[in-house]
Coordinates of C-alpha atoms in Angstrom, one line a residue:
Chain A
A1 CA 19.4 -18.4 -10.3
Q2 CA 15.8 -19.3 -9.9
K3 CA 14.7 -22.9 -9.1
I4 CA 11.2 -24.4 -9.3
T5 CA 10.5 -27.7 -7.7
Q6 CA 7.5 -29.8 -8.3
T7 CA 7.8 -33.0 -6.3
Q8 CA 4.8 -34.9 -7.6
P9 CA 5.5 -36.5 -11.0
G10 CA 2.0 -37.9 -11.3
M11 CA -1.3 -37.7 -9.6
F12 CA -4.8 -39.5 -9.9
V13 CA -7.9 -37.7 -8.9
Q14 CA -11.5 -38.7 -9.0
E15 CA -13.9 -36.6 -11.1
K16 CA -15.5 -33.9 -9.1
E17 CA -13.0 -34.0 -6.4
A18 CA -10.3 -31.3 -5.6
V19 CA -6.6 -31.8 -6.2
T20 CA -3.6 -29.9 -4.9
L21 CA -0.5 -29.6 -7.0
D22 CA 2.7 -28.7 -5.0
C23 CA 5.2 -26.1 -6.1
T24 CA 8.1 -24.6 -4.2
Y25 CA 10.5 -22.0 -5.6
D26 CA 13.9 -20.5 -4.7
T27 CA 15.0 -17.0 -5.6
S28 CA 16.8 -14.1 -4.0
D29 CA 14.8 -11.5 -6.0
Q30 CA 12.0 -9.6 -4.2
S31 CA 9.9 -9.0 -7.2
Y32 CA 8.8 -12.0 -9.2
G33 CA 5.6 -13.6 -10.6
L34 CA 4.4 -17.1 -10.2
F35 CA 2.4 -18.8 -13.0
W36 CA 0.7 -22.2 -13.5
Y37 CA 0.3 -23.5 -17.1
K38 CA -1.6 -26.5 -18.3
Q39 CA -0.2 -28.6 -21.1
P40 CA -2.6 -31.2 -22.6
S41 CA -1.3 -34.0 -24.8
S42 CA -1.8 -31.7 -27.9
G43 CA 1.3 -29.8 -26.5
E44 CA 0.1 -26.2 -26.2
M45 CA 0.9 -24.3 -23.0
I46 CA -2.3 -22.8 -21.5
F47 CA -2.0 -20.1 -18.9
L48 CA -4.1 -20.8 -15.8
I49 CA -3.4 -18.4 -13.1
Y50 CA -0.9 -15.8 -11.9
Q51 CA 0.3 -14.5 -8.5
G52 CA 2.6 -11.5 -8.0
S53 CA 5.1 -11.6 -5.2
Y54 CA 3.6 -8.5 -3.7
D55 CA 0.0 -9.6 -4.0
E56 CA -1.4 -10.2 -0.5
Q57 CA -4.5 -12.1 -1.6
N58 CA -4.3 -15.5 -3.2
A59 CA -5.2 -15.5 -6.8
T60 CA -8.3 -17.3 -8.0
E61 CA -9.5 -18.0 -11.6
G62 CA -12.7 -20.0 -11.8
R63 CA -12.0 -23.5 -10.5
Y64 CA -8.3 -22.7 -10.1
S65 CA -6.8 -21.1 -6.9
L66 CA -3.2 -20.5 -6.0
N67 CA -2.2 -21.0 -2.4
F68 CA 0.6 -18.6 -2.0
Q69 CA 2.8 -18.9 1.1
K70 CA 5.6 -16.4 0.6
A71 CA 7.5 -17.2 3.8
R72 CA 7.6 -20.9 2.8
K73 CA 8.2 -20.1 -0.9
S74 CA 5.4 -22.2 -2.1
A75 CA 2.7 -21.6 -4.7
N76 CA 0.4 -24.6 -4.8
L77 CA -2.3 -24.9 -7.3
V78 CA -5.8 -26.2 -6.3
I79 CA -8.1 -27.4 -8.9
S80 CA -11.6 -27.8 -7.5
A81 CA -14.4 -30.0 -8.9
S82 CA -12.0 -31.9 -11.3
Q83 CA -13.2 -32.7 -14.8
L84 CA -12.1 -35.3 -17.2
G85 CA -10.8 -32.5 -19.4
D86 CA -8.4 -31.5 -16.6
S87 CA -6.2 -34.5 -17.4
A88 CA -2.9 -32.9 -18.5
M89 CA 0.6 -32.0 -17.5
Y90 CA 0.7 -29.0 -15.2
F91 CA 3.7 -26.7 -14.8
C92 CA 4.6 -24.2 -12.2
A93 CA 6.8 -21.3 -13.4
M94 CA 8.4 -18.2 -11.9
R95 CA 9.2 -15.1 -13.8
V96 CA 11.9 -12.7 -12.7
E97 CA 11.9 -9.7 -15.1
Y98 CA 11.4 -11.4 -18.4
K99 CA 12.7 -14.8 -17.9
L100 CA 10.4 -17.8 -17.0
S101 CA 11.8 -20.7 -15.2
F102 CA 9.7 -23.9 -15.1
G103 CA 9.4 -26.9 -12.8
A104 CA 9.5 -30.4 -14.1
G105 CA 5.7 -30.7 -14.1
T106 CA 3.0 -32.9 -12.6
T107 CA 0.8 -35.2 -14.7
V108 CA -2.8 -35.2 -13.5
T109 CA -5.1 -38.0 -14.6
V110 CA -8.8 -37.5 -13.8
R111 CA -10.7 -40.7 -13.3
A112 CA -14.5 -41.0 -14.0
Chain B
G1 CA -7.4 -12.7 -32.9
A2 CA -4.5 -14.8 -34.1
G3 CA -2.2 -16.4 -31.5
V4 CA 1.5 -17.2 -31.8
S5 CA 2.1 -19.5 -34.7
Q6 CA 5.1 -21.7 -35.4
T7 CA 6.2 -23.5 -38.5
P8 CA 6.8 -26.3 -39.2
S9 CA 4.8 -28.2 -36.6
N10 CA 7.1 -31.2 -37.1
K11 CA 10.6 -31.4 -38.5
V12 CA 12.6 -34.5 -39.0
T13 CA 16.3 -34.2 -40.1
E14 CA 19.4 -36.0 -40.2
K15 CA 22.4 -35.6 -37.9
G16 CA 24.6 -32.8 -39.2
K17 CA 22.0 -31.0 -41.2
Y18 CA 20.9 -27.3 -40.8
V19 CA 17.4 -26.4 -39.7
E20 CA 15.4 -23.3 -39.3
L21 CA 12.3 -22.9 -37.1
R22 CA 10.0 -20.0 -37.5
C23 CA 7.8 -18.1 -35.0
D24 CA 5.2 -15.5 -35.8
P25 CA 4.3 -13.6 -32.5
I26 CA 1.1 -11.9 -31.7
S27 CA 0.8 -8.6 -33.6
G28 CA 2.0 -5.8 -31.5
H29 CA 4.0 -7.9 -29.0
T30 CA 7.5 -6.4 -28.7
A31 CA 8.9 -9.3 -26.6
L32 CA 9.6 -12.7 -28.1
Y33 CA 11.0 -15.7 -26.3
W34 CA 12.3 -19.2 -27.4
Y35 CA 12.2 -22.2 -25.1
R36 CA 13.2 -25.8 -25.5
Q37 CA 11.2 -28.7 -24.0
S38 CA 12.8 -32.1 -23.8
L39 CA 10.6 -35.1 -23.3
G40 CA 9.1 -35.3 -19.8
Q41 CA 10.6 -31.9 -18.7
G42 CA 9.5 -28.3 -18.3
P43 CA 10.5 -25.8 -21.0
E44 CA 13.9 -24.2 -20.6
F45 CA 14.6 -20.7 -21.6
L46 CA 16.9 -20.2 -24.7
I47 CA 16.7 -16.5 -25.8
Y48 CA 14.7 -13.3 -25.4
F49 CA 14.2 -10.5 -27.9
Q50 CA 13.1 -7.0 -27.2
G51 CA 12.2 -5.6 -30.5
T52 CA 14.9 -6.6 -33.0
G53 CA 17.7 -7.2 -30.6
A54 CA 18.5 -10.3 -28.5
A55 CA 18.5 -8.8 -25.0
D56 CA 19.4 -12.2 -23.4
D57 CA 20.8 -15.2 -25.3
S58 CA 22.2 -16.9 -22.2
G59 CA 20.1 -20.0 -22.6
L60 CA 21.4 -21.0 -26.0
P61 CA 23.3 -24.2 -25.3
N62 CA 26.2 -23.6 -27.7
D63 CA 27.3 -21.7 -30.8
R64 CA 25.4 -24.0 -33.2
F65 CA 22.3 -22.3 -32.1
F66 CA 21.4 -18.8 -33.3
A67 CA 18.2 -16.7 -33.6
V68 CA 17.2 -13.6 -35.4
R69 CA 14.3 -11.1 -35.4
P70 CA 15.3 -8.7 -38.1
E71 CA 12.1 -6.6 -38.3
G72 CA 11.0 -6.9 -34.7
S73 CA 8.2 -9.4 -35.5
V74 CA 8.9 -12.8 -37.0
S75 CA 11.8 -14.7 -35.5
T76 CA 13.8 -17.6 -36.8
L77 CA 15.7 -20.1 -34.6
K78 CA 18.6 -21.6 -36.6
I79 CA 20.5 -24.7 -35.6
Q80 CA 23.6 -25.8 -37.4
R81 CA 25.2 -29.3 -37.5
T82 CA 22.2 -30.8 -35.7
E83 CA 22.9 -33.5 -33.1
R84 CA 20.6 -36.2 -31.8
G85 CA 20.5 -34.4 -28.4
D86 CA 18.9 -31.4 -30.2
S87 CA 15.6 -33.4 -30.5
A88 CA 13.0 -31.7 -28.5
V89 CA 10.0 -29.4 -28.8
Y90 CA 10.9 -25.8 -29.5
L91 CA 8.4 -23.3 -28.1
C92 CA 8.1 -19.8 -29.0
A93 CA 6.2 -17.2 -26.8
S94 CA 5.5 -13.5 -27.1
S95 CA 4.3 -10.9 -24.7
L96 CA 3.2 -7.2 -25.0
R97 CA 6.3 -6.0 -23.1
G98 CA 9.4 -7.6 -21.7
S99 CA 10.6 -6.6 -18.3
G100 CA 9.2 -3.8 -16.2
A101 CA 5.6 -5.1 -16.0
S102 CA 4.3 -6.8 -12.9
Y103 CA 1.9 -9.0 -14.9
N104 CA 3.2 -9.7 -18.3
E105 CA 1.7 -13.0 -19.6
Q106 CA 3.7 -14.9 -22.2
F107 CA 1.5 -16.5 -24.9
F108 CA 2.9 -19.6 -26.2
G109 CA 2.8 -21.1 -29.7
P110 CA 2.1 -24.7 -30.4
G111 CA 5.7 -25.6 -30.8
T112 CA 7.8 -27.3 -33.4
R113 CA 8.8 -30.9 -32.7
L114 CA 12.3 -31.4 -33.9
T115 CA 13.5 -35.0 -34.4
V116 CA 17.2 -35.5 -35.3
L117 CA 17.9 -39.0 -36.6

C-alpha cells in the first residue's frame, strides 16, 4: 500500500517570498510518479508538476520546483515568488501504475 | 479543447435515496477514474476503468456503490440507499492511457458535491 504524508496543515507566506511544502511517501514499488496538485476554493484539481522515480534531475515548471530526495522518500514542492493567486490547498500525490494516492493537503495563504 | 465535465455540479438528496453522478471524460482518453474527497481531506481512489471494463474497483466502500462505462466514454457512478456519510465531493478524472506509461497525467473534472440530508 502507498502512503503520502503532508505534515503541514496550513502555512502563511508573504507575497513575493518562497514557500516549501513538505511531502514524504512510502512505497515498496520501484517505479512510481510523484505529482503536486493545486486546489483553489473553486474545487478543481490543477496539475502543477511531475517527478518520475527514475528521473535524476529535479522537476521544474515555472515558479514550481520539486525537491526530490529518493533515499529519504521526500518530494517537497517549492513555490518561488509567491502571488496572491497561489492561495489554495496543495496536494502531494503518488501514482503506482494507474492509482493515485493523495496526502491530506496543505493550505497555503499568501499575505499581501 | 473540452476538459472533463461532471454533472450535476451539486446534488442534495435524502437519506435512503438513489443517486447517479455522471462523468464525461476528455475525448480519446481510454482511462477513467472516480475519486471521493471528504471535507478537509485528499481525494481517495474509488474505481478505475480501462475502456468499458472496471479494471480495479477496490476503492468502492461497499456494495451500495457501483459504476459503469458501457461505451468506453461516459461513466456513471451510482449510489443506492444513500447515507449521510456518503456526503462528499466526487471527482472524476481521465487520462490518455492507464498503466504502462511513465508519465500519464490524470485530468480532473470540477466534481459533484453530494449532500445527503
